[in-house]
mmCIF file of C-alpha atoms and ligand atoms in Angstrom:
data_model
loop_
_atom_site.group_PDB
_atom_site.id
_atom_site.type_symbol
_atom_site.label_atom_id
_atom_site.label_comp_id
_atom_site.label_asym_id
_atom_site.label_seq_id
_atom_site.Cartn_x
_atom_site.Cartn_y
_atom_site.Cartn_z
ATOM 1 C CA ASN A 297 0.000 0.000 0.000
ATOM 2 C CA LYS A 298 1.377 3.345 -1.049
ATOM 3 C CA VAL A 299 1.938 6.371 1.145
ATOM 4 C CA TRP A 300 1.773 10.111 0.516
ATOM 5 C CA ALA A 301 4.245 12.865 1.283
ATOM 6 C CA VAL A 302 3.535 16.415 2.450
ATOM 7 C CA VAL A 303 6.271 19.015 2.067
ATOM 8 C CA PRO A 304 5.969 22.303 3.976
ATOM 9 C CA ALA A 305 7.799 24.872 1.842
ATOM 10 C CA ALA A 306 6.162 28.151 2.831
ATOM 11 C CA GLY A 307 8.849 29.440 5.190
ATOM 12 C CA ILE A 308 10.940 32.547 4.598
ATOM 13 C CA GLY A 309 14.221 31.200 5.984
ATOM 14 C CA SER A 310 15.005 34.189 8.198
ATOM 15 C CA ARG A 311 17.955 32.498 9.934
ATOM 16 C CA MET A 312 19.578 31.778 6.582
ATOM 17 C CA GLN A 313 19.858 35.511 5.796
ATOM 18 C CA ALA A 314 19.864 34.872 2.056
ATOM 19 C CA ASP A 315 18.243 36.794 -0.803
ATOM 20 C CA ARG A 316 15.460 34.214 -1.093
ATOM 21 C CA PRO A 317 13.844 31.476 1.018
ATOM 22 C CA LYS A 318 16.453 28.804 1.719
ATOM 23 C CA GLN A 319 14.509 26.041 -0.076
ATOM 24 C CA TYR A 320 15.246 27.880 -3.339
ATOM 25 C CA LEU A 321 18.999 28.312 -2.818
ATOM 26 C CA ILE A 322 21.211 26.319 -5.161
ATOM 27 C CA LEU A 323 22.865 23.208 -3.757
ATOM 28 C CA ASN A 324 25.025 21.146 -6.137
ATOM 29 C CA ASN A 325 23.424 22.695 -9.232
ATOM 30 C CA GLN A 326 19.793 22.517 -8.234
ATOM 31 C CA PRO A 327 17.518 24.192 -5.706
ATOM 32 C CA VAL A 328 17.351 22.608 -2.246
ATOM 33 C CA ILE A 329 13.655 21.806 -2.639
ATOM 34 C CA VAL A 330 14.256 19.935 -5.907
ATOM 35 C CA HIS A 331 16.645 17.593 -4.097
ATOM 36 C CA SER A 332 14.058 17.002 -1.373
ATOM 37 C CA LEU A 333 11.209 16.395 -3.850
ATOM 38 C CA GLN A 334 13.330 14.188 -6.096
ATOM 39 C CA ARG A 335 14.199 11.890 -3.216
ATOM 40 C CA LEU A 336 10.568 11.564 -2.185
ATOM 41 C CA ILE A 337 9.154 11.089 -5.684
ATOM 42 C CA SER A 338 11.762 8.540 -6.717
ATOM 43 C CA HIS A 339 10.859 6.335 -3.747
ATOM 44 C CA PRO A 340 8.768 3.440 -5.122
ATOM 45 C CA LEU A 341 6.283 3.475 -2.225
ATOM 46 C CA ILE A 342 5.467 7.192 -2.357
ATOM 47 C CA GLU A 343 2.386 7.837 -4.475
ATOM 48 C CA GLY A 344 2.537 11.621 -4.629
ATOM 49 C CA VAL A 345 3.528 14.812 -2.847
ATOM 50 C CA VAL A 346 1.517 17.809 -1.665
ATOM 51 C CA VAL A 347 3.694 20.920 -1.349
ATOM 52 C CA ALA A 348 2.590 23.919 0.749
ATOM 53 C CA LEU A 349 3.801 27.222 -0.735
ATOM 54 C CA SER A 350 3.700 30.906 0.201
ATOM 55 C CA ALA A 351 1.110 33.050 -1.561
ATOM 56 C CA ASN A 352 2.450 34.306 -4.907
ATOM 57 C CA ASP A 353 5.734 32.441 -4.463
ATOM 58 C CA PRO A 354 7.718 33.635 -7.503
ATOM 59 C CA TYR A 355 10.363 30.900 -7.250
ATOM 60 C CA TRP A 356 8.181 27.802 -7.475
ATOM 61 C CA PRO A 357 6.952 28.335 -11.082
ATOM 62 C CA SER A 358 10.503 28.894 -12.308
ATOM 63 C CA LEU A 359 11.657 25.492 -11.025
ATOM 64 C CA ASN A 360 10.177 23.927 -14.177
ATOM 65 C CA LEU A 361 9.748 20.534 -12.584
ATOM 66 C CA PRO A 362 9.151 17.568 -14.898
ATOM 67 C CA SER A 363 5.426 17.542 -15.687
ATOM 68 C CA HIS A 364 5.104 13.837 -14.920
ATOM 69 C CA TRP A 365 6.124 14.324 -11.271
ATOM 70 C CA PRO A 366 3.058 13.540 -9.105
ATOM 71 C CA ILE A 367 3.069 16.895 -7.299
ATOM 72 C CA HIS A 368 0.154 18.984 -6.055
ATOM 73 C CA THR A 369 0.515 22.430 -4.532
ATOM 74 C CA THR A 370 -1.507 24.256 -1.928
ATOM 75 C CA LEU A 371 -1.233 27.428 0.112
ATOM 76 C CA GLY A 372 0.929 27.423 3.251
ATOM 77 C CA GLY A 373 0.135 29.228 6.480
ATOM 78 C CA GLU A 374 1.680 31.475 9.092
ATOM 79 C CA HIS A 375 3.433 28.676 10.991
ATOM 80 C CA ARG A 376 4.856 25.380 9.792
ATOM 81 C CA ALA A 377 1.972 23.513 11.458
ATOM 82 C CA ASP A 378 -0.528 25.649 9.493
ATOM 83 C CA SER A 379 1.227 24.815 6.248
ATOM 84 C CA VAL A 380 1.107 21.104 7.060
ATOM 85 C CA SER A 381 -2.573 21.383 8.088
ATOM 86 C CA ASN A 382 -3.480 23.007 4.787
ATOM 87 C CA ALA A 383 -1.674 20.316 2.821
ATOM 88 C CA LEU A 384 -3.464 17.578 4.779
ATOM 89 C CA GLU A 385 -6.856 19.189 4.085
ATOM 90 C CA PHE A 386 -5.944 19.269 0.394
ATOM 91 C CA LEU A 387 -5.011 15.586 0.533
ATOM 92 C CA LYS A 388 -8.282 14.714 2.302
ATOM 93 C CA ASN A 389 -10.120 16.087 -0.726
ATOM 94 C CA LEU A 390 -7.936 14.013 -3.017
ATOM 95 C CA THR A 391 -8.420 10.598 -1.431
ATOM 96 C CA GLN A 392 -11.190 8.845 0.474
ATOM 97 C CA ARG A 393 -8.635 6.550 2.075
ATOM 98 C CA ASP A 394 -6.605 7.138 5.224
ATOM 99 C CA PRO A 395 -3.046 6.633 3.959
ATOM 100 C CA TRP A 396 0.175 7.063 5.874
ATOM 101 C CA VAL A 397 1.574 10.536 5.256
ATOM 102 C CA LEU A 398 5.266 11.358 5.460
ATOM 103 C CA VAL A 399 5.662 15.037 6.348
ATOM 104 C CA HIS A 400 9.102 16.147 5.179
ATOM 105 C CA ASP A 401 10.711 19.607 5.391
ATOM 106 C CA ALA A 402 11.558 21.158 2.026
ATOM 107 C CA ALA A 403 14.777 22.234 3.735
ATOM 108 C CA ARG A 404 16.036 18.645 4.274
ATOM 109 C CA PRO A 405 17.555 17.744 0.893
ATOM 110 C CA CYS A 406 19.805 14.918 2.141
ATOM 111 C CA ILE A 407 17.085 12.443 3.112
ATOM 112 C CA ARG A 408 18.097 8.903 2.112
ATOM 113 C CA HIS A 409 15.820 6.229 0.685
ATOM 114 C CA SER A 410 17.276 3.866 3.290
ATOM 115 C CA ASP A 411 15.944 6.102 6.095
ATOM 116 C CA ILE A 412 12.512 6.207 4.456
ATOM 117 C CA ASP A 413 12.700 2.406 4.164
ATOM 118 C CA SER A 414 13.537 2.100 7.889
ATOM 119 C CA MET A 415 10.501 4.211 8.759
ATOM 120 C CA LEU A 416 8.131 2.282 6.540
ATOM 121 C CA GLN A 417 9.453 -1.031 7.864
ATOM 122 C CA GLN A 418 9.284 -0.071 11.518
ATOM 123 C CA LEU A 419 6.054 1.937 11.491
ATOM 124 C CA SER A 420 3.706 0.505 8.860
ATOM 125 C CA ASP A 421 2.112 -1.845 11.414
ATOM 126 C CA ASP A 422 2.215 0.692 14.250
ATOM 127 C CA PRO A 423 -1.087 1.995 15.629
ATOM 128 C CA VAL A 424 0.213 5.595 15.784
ATOM 129 C CA GLY A 425 3.300 6.193 13.631
ATOM 130 C CA GLY A 426 6.488 8.027 14.412
ATOM 131 C CA ILE A 427 9.386 10.132 13.320
ATOM 132 C CA LEU A 428 12.975 9.944 12.155
ATOM 133 C CA GLY A 429 15.583 11.203 14.590
ATOM 134 C CA VAL A 430 19.137 10.975 15.840
ATOM 135 C CA PRO A 431 20.421 10.520 19.415
ATOM 136 C CA LEU A 432 22.227 13.588 20.788
ATOM 137 C CA SER A 433 25.975 13.290 20.633
ATOM 138 C CA GLU A 434 27.079 16.327 22.598
ATOM 139 C CA THR A 435 27.025 17.151 26.308
ATOM 140 C CA ILE A 436 23.890 19.154 27.018
ATOM 141 C CA LYS A 437 23.744 22.122 29.429
ATOM 142 C CA ARG A 438 20.797 24.038 30.830
ATOM 143 C CA VAL A 439 21.820 27.700 30.881
ATOM 144 C CA ASN A 440 20.319 30.659 32.779
ATOM 145 C CA ALA A 441 19.463 34.043 31.275
ATOM 146 C CA ASP A 442 22.859 35.401 32.463
ATOM 147 C CA ASN A 443 24.687 32.533 30.698
ATOM 148 C CA THR A 444 25.590 30.754 33.899
ATOM 149 C CA ILE A 445 25.266 26.985 33.679
ATOM 150 C CA GLU A 446 22.475 25.700 35.831
ATOM 151 C CA ALA A 447 22.867 22.012 35.111
ATOM 152 C CA THR A 448 24.296 19.319 32.883
ATOM 153 C CA VAL A 449 21.340 17.486 31.439
ATOM 154 C CA ASP A 450 21.449 13.696 31.403
ATOM 155 C CA ARG A 451 21.651 12.849 27.702
ATOM 156 C CA THR A 452 20.162 9.385 28.096
ATOM 157 C CA GLY A 453 17.083 9.112 25.925
ATOM 158 C CA LEU A 454 17.453 12.550 24.317
ATOM 159 C CA TRP A 455 17.088 12.625 20.521
ATOM 160 C CA ARG A 456 16.922 15.302 17.855
ATOM 161 C CA ALA A 457 13.593 15.172 16.014
ATOM 162 C CA SER A 458 13.871 15.375 12.231
ATOM 163 C CA THR A 459 11.629 14.512 9.298
ATOM 164 C CA PRO A 460 9.967 12.585 7.729
ATOM 165 C CA GLN A 461 7.291 12.328 10.386
ATOM 166 C CA MET A 462 4.888 9.526 9.518
ATOM 167 C CA PHE A 463 1.269 9.475 10.664
ATOM 168 C CA ARG A 464 -2.155 8.579 9.274
ATOM 169 C CA LEU A 465 -3.757 11.358 7.237
ATOM 170 C CA ARG A 466 -6.961 11.769 9.215
ATOM 171 C CA GLY A 467 -5.503 11.341 12.702
ATOM 172 C CA LEU A 468 -2.726 13.834 12.024
ATOM 173 C CA ALA A 469 -5.091 16.405 10.499
ATOM 174 C CA GLU A 470 -7.317 16.117 13.573
ATOM 175 C CA ALA A 471 -4.384 16.371 15.998
ATOM 176 C CA LEU A 472 -3.049 19.548 14.343
ATOM 177 C CA THR A 473 -6.535 21.093 14.381
ATOM 178 C CA GLN A 474 -6.983 20.280 18.078
ATOM 179 C CA ALA A 475 -3.547 21.615 19.031
ATOM 180 C CA LYS A 476 -4.251 24.868 17.208
ATOM 181 C CA GLN A 477 -7.674 25.238 18.824
ATOM 182 C CA CYS A 478 -6.057 24.814 22.236
ATOM 183 C CA ASN A 479 -3.309 27.306 21.389
ATOM 184 C CA ILE A 480 -0.616 24.658 21.745
ATOM 185 C CA ASN A 481 2.483 25.604 19.804
ATOM 186 C CA VAL A 482 3.584 22.463 17.962
ATOM 187 C CA THR A 483 6.903 22.595 16.118
ATOM 188 C CA ASP A 484 6.537 19.098 14.701
ATOM 189 C CA GLU A 485 3.773 16.617 13.900
ATOM 190 C CA ALA A 486 4.699 14.241 16.732
ATOM 191 C CA SER A 487 3.998 17.001 19.295
ATOM 192 C CA ALA A 488 0.443 17.270 18.018
ATOM 193 C CA MET A 489 -0.034 13.492 18.298
ATOM 194 C CA GLU A 490 1.483 13.539 21.808
ATOM 195 C CA PHE A 491 -0.955 16.332 22.683
ATOM 196 C CA MET A 492 -3.743 13.899 21.759
ATOM 197 C CA GLY A 493 -2.351 11.395 24.266
ATOM 198 C CA LEU A 494 -0.889 9.149 21.584
ATOM 199 C CA VAL A 495 2.590 7.640 21.686
ATOM 200 C CA PRO A 496 4.663 7.998 18.498
ATOM 201 C CA LYS A 497 7.809 5.921 17.921
ATOM 202 C CA MET A 498 11.328 7.161 17.253
ATOM 203 C CA VAL A 499 13.145 5.632 14.272
ATOM 204 C CA ALA A 500 16.934 5.991 14.125
ATOM 205 C CA GLY A 501 17.992 7.890 11.021
ATOM 206 C CA HIS A 502 21.296 9.079 9.598
ATOM 207 C CA ALA A 503 22.845 12.262 11.011
ATOM 208 C CA ASP A 504 23.339 13.711 7.517
ATOM 209 C CA ASN A 505 19.593 14.430 7.175
ATOM 210 C CA ILE A 506 20.200 18.020 8.286
ATOM 211 C CA LYS A 507 17.737 20.881 8.009
ATOM 212 C CA ILE A 508 19.263 23.749 6.070
ATOM 213 C CA THR A 509 18.894 26.521 8.649
ATOM 214 C CA LEU A 510 22.078 28.614 8.955
ATOM 215 C CA PRO A 511 24.378 29.904 6.184
ATOM 216 C CA GLN A 512 27.046 27.248 6.845
ATOM 217 C CA ASP A 513 24.527 24.405 6.400
ATOM 218 C CA LEU A 514 24.572 24.668 2.610
ATOM 219 C CA ALA A 515 28.236 23.648 2.363
ATOM 220 C CA LEU A 516 27.630 20.829 4.822
ATOM 221 C CA ALA A 517 24.704 19.521 2.782
ATOM 222 C CA ALA A 518 26.781 19.706 -0.410
ATOM 223 C CA LEU A 519 29.418 17.529 1.243
ATOM 224 C CA PHE A 520 26.835 15.034 2.518
ATOM 225 C CA LEU A 521 25.207 14.696 -0.913
ATOM 226 C CA GLN A 522 28.602 14.111 -2.482
ATOM 227 C CA GLN A 523 29.465 11.471 0.134
ATOM 228 C CA GLN A 524 26.131 9.719 -0.407
ATOM 229 C CA ASN A 525 26.827 9.478 -4.126
ATOM 230 C CA ASN A 526 30.171 7.761 -3.578
HETATM 231 N N1 CTP B 690 7.594 26.218 6.739
HETATM 232 C C1 CTP B 690 6.316 26.331 6.158
HETATM 233 N N2 CTP B 690 5.461 27.301 6.592
HETATM 234 C C2 CTP B 690 5.827 28.172 7.560
HETATM 235 C C3 CTP B 690 7.109 28.063 8.155
HETATM 236 C C4 CTP B 690 7.975 27.060 7.718
HETATM 237 O O1 CTP B 690 5.969 25.555 5.274
HETATM 238 N N3 CTP B 690 4.963 29.129 7.930
HETATM 239 C C5 CTP B 690 8.511 25.172 6.234
HETATM 240 C C6 CTP B 690 9.840 25.733 5.741
HETATM 241 O O2 CTP B 690 9.725 26.181 4.396
HETATM 242 C C7 CTP B 690 10.783 24.567 5.925
HETATM 243 C C8 CTP B 690 10.167 23.765 7.083
HETATM 244 O O3 CTP B 690 8.856 24.287 7.272
HETATM 245 O O4 CTP B 690 10.825 23.726 4.789
HETATM 246 C C9 CTP B 690 11.014 23.867 8.338
HETATM 247 O O5 CTP B 690 10.904 25.176 8.901
HETATM 248 P P1 CTP B 690 12.140 26.121 9.219
HETATM 249 O O6 CTP B 690 13.428 25.382 9.123
HETATM 250 O O7 CTP B 690 11.853 26.873 10.474
HETATM 251 O O8 CTP B 690 12.106 27.135 7.949
HETATM 252 P P2 CTP B 690 11.815 28.690 7.949
HETATM 253 O O9 CTP B 690 10.688 28.997 8.861
HETATM 254 O O10 CTP B 690 11.685 29.076 6.528
HETATM 255 O O11 CTP B 690 13.193 29.297 8.510
HETATM 256 P P3 CTP B 690 13.361 30.345 9.723
HETATM 257 O O12 CTP B 690 12.676 29.708 10.918
HETATM 258 O O13 CTP B 690 14.845 30.495 9.889
HETATM 259 O O14 CTP B 690 12.698 31.619 9.280
HETATM 260 MG MG1 MG B 691 10.811 28.608 10.990
#
């Protein structure tokens, strides 16, 4: 049974401080978002992708994506969760089924098929779903407002949450709606499911699935893509 992907791509990339949203910056000869989409679309179990875009995004039309790519676009929202919500509503109108949906940041161009495979293998029979992540590797400090160290946090069981985040279409749409109604700020899909009292799983992914966020991340991603191809 095939799954769908949702790609939030309506952010402005303020931390990147570039002349355009980071998903449209060039990485190894093509825009970041094209890498991300290509890796999703070329996966044999992904049926199609719904991309959430900013209103009047001038960059999207000039990508000239291959017309046979199974891509639909919809309008994003103020926050990432709003963009994802809109894409899920679009998808609800497209299918009567309740497929698994992989929500994947446009700004994560280094996602590997093997990580998607791990997710599908480990979560397809799960009652809730889950996310891709990586255990923390550094010592973690809790710091006060005056930059004094309050504590060293026990790293056991602490992971970085990344994407894809894999949940059922209808349950995820409902969870995001509920979280918004209750004014809960969710920065990922799993938080919304947790808010509903559900228990998502963590799937170990590769550390090279970085989110392009800061200026130096582009060079890092270029190196990772090159390594993956060798
Ligand atoms: N995103 C979105 N809609 C928003 C905000 C973010 O679709 N209102 C998307 C971004 O385009 C990105 C992903 O969510 O692909 C992850 O968000 P983030 O890394 O925070 O991107 P930006 O919000 O664009 O960057 P910044 O926070 O630095 O402004
Ligand atoms: Mg942001």
